[in-house]
Amino acid sequence: MTPEDTQAAAPGEPKPAEVVEVSKSVAPAEPQSAPAAATGEASTSAATSAEQVSFKVAYGKAVQDCKRPFESTVGDLKTEIEKTTGIPSKLQKLMCKGAALKDDEATLRAAGIKDGVKLLLIGSAPAAVDAAKAAAAAGSTGGDWDAPKTEEPICKQTAHAKVLAKGVPDGALPGIAGRQVTMDDKITSIPGLLNSQGSKVRMTFKEELQQIWIGSDTSTQKVPYGSITKIESWPVEGNEAYSILALHLGVGGTSRYWLYFYPSQYVAGLKIKILGVQSLI
């Protein structure tokens, strides 16, 4: 046996190479998996928070394209809308597929807002409220919501006088002469009207569809807000608490839909609801 063999075989003496190899292979093995898992969780969280949803917000005739983080809240969206429209977030009502978004703390994902959906915004900007108050202050002297004067009073024209002779229909809302009143969102219909044939009809506001439904006992006409280009009104002579309405429809407003015994105090409110506050300016 050589001296080298005797030295390698000495009992109880470990080989230096084996000690180094064990140290390299065992020491770093334990702490590696935890950081990898944390990194994966962080990546997933970042991807989720960065996910965007594209949708539209309709207000009157205006439609705005929006893109927001899925995890942002309904309240955050209302704050952004306030910056654009001037409507305070507390006065906003957002509709999604016919249902109101009532929880401001809900995320857009939880609220059911998906790519391509259209939200309907209902609310009145302070400017609209001020315009209605200004109209009320104008009193019976008239205002910007009134139609131009005609040579012959419209109430005396044969076609209109024939309908007016029927009198205020049963179930009509009480009218108020000489003032304008803000139309509350709770008013969803105006009953007790007459159409140009003298038939009793009801005007219903379908905000979620952006339509007015004018229904009789036999039929319902659905009129999109966007198809109404102008609204004119004339107080009924001798009964100024009610007015005649003319809804101008289509390009150029050449077609008109006539309604009779509309409560005069809501003329400005109707124009704001359908055409926007700029229709009073």
PDB file of N, CA and C in Angstrom, residues 81-130:
ATOM      1  N   ILE A  81     -67.308  61.079 -14.583  1.00  0.00           N
ATOM      2  CA  ILE A  81     -68.451  61.633 -15.321  1.00  0.00           C
ATOM      3  C   ILE A  81     -68.747  63.058 -14.856  1.00  0.00           C
ATOM      4  N   GLU A  82     -68.622  63.286 -13.554  1.00  0.00           N
ATOM      5  CA  GLU A  82     -68.862  64.635 -13.023  1.00  0.00           C
ATOM      6  C   GLU A  82     -67.897  65.642 -13.643  1.00  0.00           C
ATOM      7  N   LYS A  83     -66.647  65.239 -13.837  1.00  0.00           N
ATOM      8  CA  LYS A  83     -65.660  66.134 -14.435  1.00  0.00           C
ATOM      9  C   LYS A  83     -66.038  66.494 -15.868  1.00  0.00           C
ATOM     10  N   THR A  84     -66.687  65.563 -16.577  1.00  0.00           N
ATOM     11  CA  THR A  84     -67.024  65.780 -17.983  1.00  0.00           C
ATOM     12  C   THR A  84     -68.344  66.517 -18.164  1.00  0.00           C
ATOM     13  N   THR A  85     -69.359  66.132 -17.385  1.00  0.00           N
ATOM     14  CA  THR A  85     -70.713  66.663 -17.600  1.00  0.00           C
ATOM     15  C   THR A  85     -71.107  67.762 -16.614  1.00  0.00           C
ATOM     16  N   GLY A  86     -70.424  67.831 -15.479  1.00  0.00           N
ATOM     17  CA  GLY A  86     -70.809  68.796 -14.463  1.00  0.00           C
ATOM     18  C   GLY A  86     -71.934  68.316 -13.566  1.00  0.00           C
ATOM     19  N   ILE A  87     -72.402  67.075 -13.780  1.00  0.00           N
ATOM     20  CA  ILE A  87     -73.464  66.517 -12.943  1.00  0.00           C
ATOM     21  C   ILE A  87     -72.823  65.931 -11.688  1.00  0.00           C
ATOM     22  N   PRO A  88     -73.160  66.443 -10.511  1.00  0.00           N
ATOM     23  CA  PRO A  88     -72.573  65.897  -9.269  1.00  0.00           C
ATOM     24  C   PRO A  88     -72.813  64.400  -9.165  1.00  0.00           C
ATOM     25  N   SER A  89     -71.815  63.677  -8.688  1.00  0.00           N
ATOM     26  CA  SER A  89     -71.906  62.213  -8.631  1.00  0.00           C
ATOM     27  C   SER A  89     -73.112  61.752  -7.822  1.00  0.00           C
ATOM     28  N   LYS A  90     -73.477  62.524  -6.766  1.00  0.00           N
ATOM     29  CA  LYS A  90     -74.607  62.133  -5.934  1.00  0.00           C
ATOM     30  C   LYS A  90     -75.941  62.288  -6.658  1.00  0.00           C
ATOM     31  N   LEU A  91     -75.953  63.073  -7.738  1.00  0.00           N
ATOM     32  CA  LEU A  91     -77.184  63.284  -8.506  1.00  0.00           C
ATOM     33  C   LEU A  91     -77.248  62.415  -9.753  1.00  0.00           C
ATOM     34  N   GLN A  92     -76.222  61.583  -9.952  1.00  0.00           N
ATOM     35  CA  GLN A  92     -76.179  60.727 -11.137  1.00  0.00           C
ATOM     36  C   GLN A  92     -76.920  59.412 -10.896  1.00  0.00           C
ATOM     37  N   LYS A  93     -77.573  58.946 -11.944  1.00  0.00           N
ATOM     38  CA  LYS A  93     -78.177  57.618 -11.934  1.00  0.00           C
ATOM     39  C   LYS A  93     -77.689  56.898 -13.176  1.00  0.00           C
ATOM     40  N   LEU A  94     -76.946  55.812 -12.975  1.00  0.00           N
ATOM     41  CA  LEU A  94     -76.404  55.038 -14.091  1.00  0.00           C
ATOM     42  C   LEU A  94     -77.230  53.766 -14.269  1.00  0.00           C
ATOM     43  N   MET A  95     -77.640  53.527 -15.513  1.00  0.00           N
ATOM     44  CA  MET A  95     -78.429  52.345 -15.838  1.00  0.00           C
ATOM     45  C   MET A  95     -77.599  51.428 -16.730  1.00  0.00           C
ATOM     46  N   CYS A  96     -77.612  50.143 -16.409  1.00  0.00           N
ATOM     47  CA  CYS A  96     -76.930  49.135 -17.220  1.00  0.00           C
ATOM     48  C   CYS A  96     -77.921  48.033 -17.543  1.00  0.00           C
ATOM     49  N   LYS A  97     -78.294  47.916 -18.811  1.00  0.00           N
ATOM     50  CA  LYS A  97     -79.255  46.913 -19.257  1.00  0.00           C
ATOM     51  C   LYS A  97     -80.561  46.986 -18.475  1.00  0.00           C
ATOM     52  N   GLY A  98     -81.003  48.224 -18.219  1.00  0.00           N
ATOM     53  CA  GLY A  98     -82.281  48.437 -17.562  1.00  0.00           C
ATOM     54  C   GLY A  98     -82.243  48.420 -16.050  1.00  0.00           C
ATOM     55  N   ALA A  99     -81.081  48.117 -15.456  1.00  0.00           N
ATOM     56  CA  ALA A  99     -80.960  48.062 -13.998  1.00  0.00           C
ATOM     57  C   ALA A  99     -80.053  49.189 -13.515  1.00  0.00           C
ATOM     58  N   ALA A 100     -80.434  49.816 -12.407  1.00  0.00           N
ATOM     59  CA  ALA A 100     -79.650  50.921 -11.854  1.00  0.00           C
ATOM     60  C   ALA A 100     -78.425  50.384 -11.111  1.00  0.00           C
ATOM     61  N   LEU A 101     -77.297  51.063 -11.267  1.00  0.00           N
ATOM     62  CA  LEU A 101     -76.069  50.716 -10.540  1.00  0.00           C
ATOM     63  C   LEU A 101     -76.101  51.475  -9.217  1.00  0.00           C
ATOM     64  N   LYS A 102     -76.561  50.820  -8.160  1.00  0.00           N
ATOM     65  CA  LYS A 102     -76.815  51.487  -6.882  1.00  0.00           C
ATOM     66  C   LYS A 102     -75.627  51.448  -5.919  1.00  0.00           C
ATOM     67  N   ASP A 103     -74.727  50.496  -6.100  1.00  0.00           N
ATOM     68  CA  ASP A 103     -73.610  50.335  -5.165  1.00  0.00           C
ATOM     69  C   ASP A 103     -72.367  51.028  -5.702  1.00  0.00           C
ATOM     70  N   ASP A 104     -72.047  52.197  -5.155  1.00  0.00           N
ATOM     71  CA  ASP A 104     -70.877  52.943  -5.623  1.00  0.00           C
ATOM     72  C   ASP A 104     -69.568  52.253  -5.275  1.00  0.00           C
ATOM     73  N   GLU A 105     -69.603  51.339  -4.298  1.00  0.00           N
ATOM     74  CA  GLU A 105     -68.375  50.646  -3.889  1.00  0.00           C
ATOM     75  C   GLU A 105     -68.093  49.416  -4.750  1.00  0.00           C
ATOM     76  N   ALA A 106     -69.059  48.995  -5.560  1.00  0.00           N
ATOM     77  CA  ALA A 106     -68.879  47.807  -6.405  1.00  0.00           C
ATOM     78  C   ALA A 106     -67.890  48.093  -7.519  1.00  0.00           C
ATOM     79  N   THR A 107     -67.079  47.105  -7.863  1.00  0.00           N
ATOM     80  CA  THR A 107     -66.181  47.261  -9.009  1.00  0.00           C
ATOM     81  C   THR A 107     -66.993  47.163 -10.298  1.00  0.00           C
ATOM     82  N   LEU A 108     -66.415  47.654 -11.380  1.00  0.00           N
ATOM     83  CA  LEU A 108     -67.104  47.573 -12.663  1.00  0.00           C
ATOM     84  C   LEU A 108     -67.350  46.111 -13.042  1.00  0.00           C
ATOM     85  N   ARG A 109     -66.405  45.244 -12.672  1.00  0.00           N
ATOM     86  CA  ARG A 109     -66.572  43.809 -12.959  1.00  0.00           C
ATOM     87  C   ARG A 109     -67.777  43.255 -12.194  1.00  0.00           C
ATOM     88  N   ALA A 110     -67.854  43.587 -10.897  1.00  0.00           N
ATOM     89  CA  ALA A 110     -68.955  43.086 -10.065  1.00  0.00           C
ATOM     90  C   ALA A 110     -70.291  43.681 -10.494  1.00  0.00           C
ATOM     91  N   ALA A 111     -70.268  44.892 -11.051  1.00  0.00           N
ATOM     92  CA  ALA A 111     -71.497  45.551 -11.481  1.00  0.00           C
ATOM     93  C   ALA A 111     -72.009  45.016 -12.817  1.00  0.00           C
ATOM     94  N   GLY A 112     -71.232  44.135 -13.451  1.00  0.00           N
ATOM     95  CA  GLY A 112     -71.680  43.521 -14.699  1.00  0.00           C
ATOM     96  C   GLY A 112     -71.369  44.327 -15.940  1.00  0.00           C
ATOM     97  N   ILE A 113     -70.468  45.287 -15.827  1.00  0.00           N
ATOM     98  CA  ILE A 113     -70.090  46.098 -16.985  1.00  0.00           C
ATOM     99  C   ILE A 113     -69.059  45.333 -17.809  1.00  0.00           C
ATOM    100  N   LYS A 114     -69.415  45.077 -19.062  1.00  0.00           N
ATOM    101  CA  LYS A 114     -68.541  44.303 -19.949  1.00  0.00           C
ATOM    102  C   LYS A 114     -68.187  45.118 -21.183  1.00  0.00           C
ATOM    103  N   ASP A 115     -67.230  44.623 -21.959  1.00  0.00           N
ATOM    104  CA  ASP A 115     -66.822  45.305 -23.187  1.00  0.00           C
ATOM    105  C   ASP A 115     -68.025  45.511 -24.103  1.00  0.00           C
ATOM    106  N   GLY A 116     -68.165  46.748 -24.597  1.00  0.00           N
ATOM    107  CA  GLY A 116     -69.207  47.051 -25.578  1.00  0.00           C
ATOM    108  C   GLY A 116     -70.550  47.442 -25.001  1.00  0.00           C
ATOM    109  N   VAL A 117     -70.734  47.342 -23.675  1.00  0.00           N
ATOM    110  CA  VAL A 117     -72.025  47.661 -23.079  1.00  0.00           C
ATOM    111  C   VAL A 117     -72.237  49.180 -23.115  1.00  0.00           C
ATOM    112  N   LYS A 118     -73.496  49.601 -23.144  1.00  0.00           N
ATOM    113  CA  LYS A 118     -73.820  51.024 -23.112  1.00  0.00           C
ATOM    114  C   LYS A 118     -74.537  51.353 -21.803  1.00  0.00           C
ATOM    115  N   LEU A 119     -73.983  52.298 -21.061  1.00  0.00           N
ATOM    116  CA  LEU A 119     -74.610  52.768 -19.839  1.00  0.00           C
ATOM    117  C   LEU A 119     -75.431  54.017 -20.136  1.00  0.00           C
ATOM    118  N   LEU A 120     -76.559  54.155 -19.474  1.00  0.00           N
ATOM    119  CA  LEU A 120     -77.410  55.330 -19.622  1.00  0.00           C
ATOM    120  C   LEU A 120     -77.258  56.203 -18.384  1.00  0.00           C
ATOM    121  N   LEU A 121     -76.900  57.457 -18.600  1.00  0.00           N
ATOM    122  CA  LEU A 121     -76.746  58.408 -17.506  1.00  0.00           C
ATOM    123  C   LEU A 121     -78.000  59.267 -17.395  1.00  0.00           C
ATOM    124  N   ILE A 122     -78.566  59.295 -16.195  1.00  0.00           N
ATOM    125  CA  ILE A 122     -79.728  60.141 -15.917  1.00  0.00           C
ATOM    126  C   ILE A 122     -79.347  61.098 -14.796  1.00  0.00           C
ATOM    127  N   GLY A 123     -79.617  62.362 -15.006  1.00  0.00           N
ATOM    128  CA  GLY A 123     -79.285  63.346 -13.983  1.00  0.00           C
ATOM    129  C   GLY A 123     -79.394  64.743 -14.537  1.00  0.00           C
ATOM    130  N   SER A 124     -79.379  65.710 -13.663  1.00  0.00           N
ATOM    131  CA  SER A 124     -79.497  67.107 -14.059  1.00  0.00           C
ATOM    132  C   SER A 124     -78.292  67.880 -13.564  1.00  0.00           C
ATOM    133  N   ALA A 125     -77.622  68.541 -14.490  1.00  0.00           N
ATOM    134  CA  ALA A 125     -76.504  69.391 -14.119  1.00  0.00           C
ATOM    135  C   ALA A 125     -77.044  70.660 -13.461  1.00  0.00           C
ATOM    136  N   PRO A 126     -76.247  71.296 -12.606  1.00  0.00           N
ATOM    137  CA  PRO A 126     -76.695  72.548 -11.986  1.00  0.00           C
ATOM    138  C   PRO A 126     -77.163  73.575 -13.008  1.00  0.00           C
ATOM    139  N   ALA A 127     -76.543  73.583 -14.184  1.00  0.00           N
ATOM    140  CA  ALA A 127     -76.956  74.536 -15.224  1.00  0.00           C
ATOM    141  C   ALA A 127     -78.394  74.285 -15.656  1.00  0.00           C
ATOM    142  N   ALA A 128     -78.780  72.992 -15.729  1.00  0.00           N
ATOM    143  CA  ALA A 128     -80.149  72.661 -16.111  1.00  0.00           C
ATOM    144  C   ALA A 128     -81.141  73.111 -15.049  1.00  0.00           C
ATOM    145  N   VAL A 129     -80.758  72.915 -13.783  1.00  0.00           N
ATOM    146  CA  VAL A 129     -81.632  73.342 -12.692  1.00  0.00           C
ATOM    147  C   VAL A 129     -81.776  74.856 -12.700  1.00  0.00           C
ATOM    148  N   ASP A 130     -80.664  75.557 -12.917  1.00  0.00           N
ATOM    149  CA  ASP A 130     -80.713  77.018 -12.964  1.00  0.00           C
ATOM    150  C   ASP A 130     -81.586  77.508 -14.115  1.00  0.00           C
TER     151      ASP A 130
END
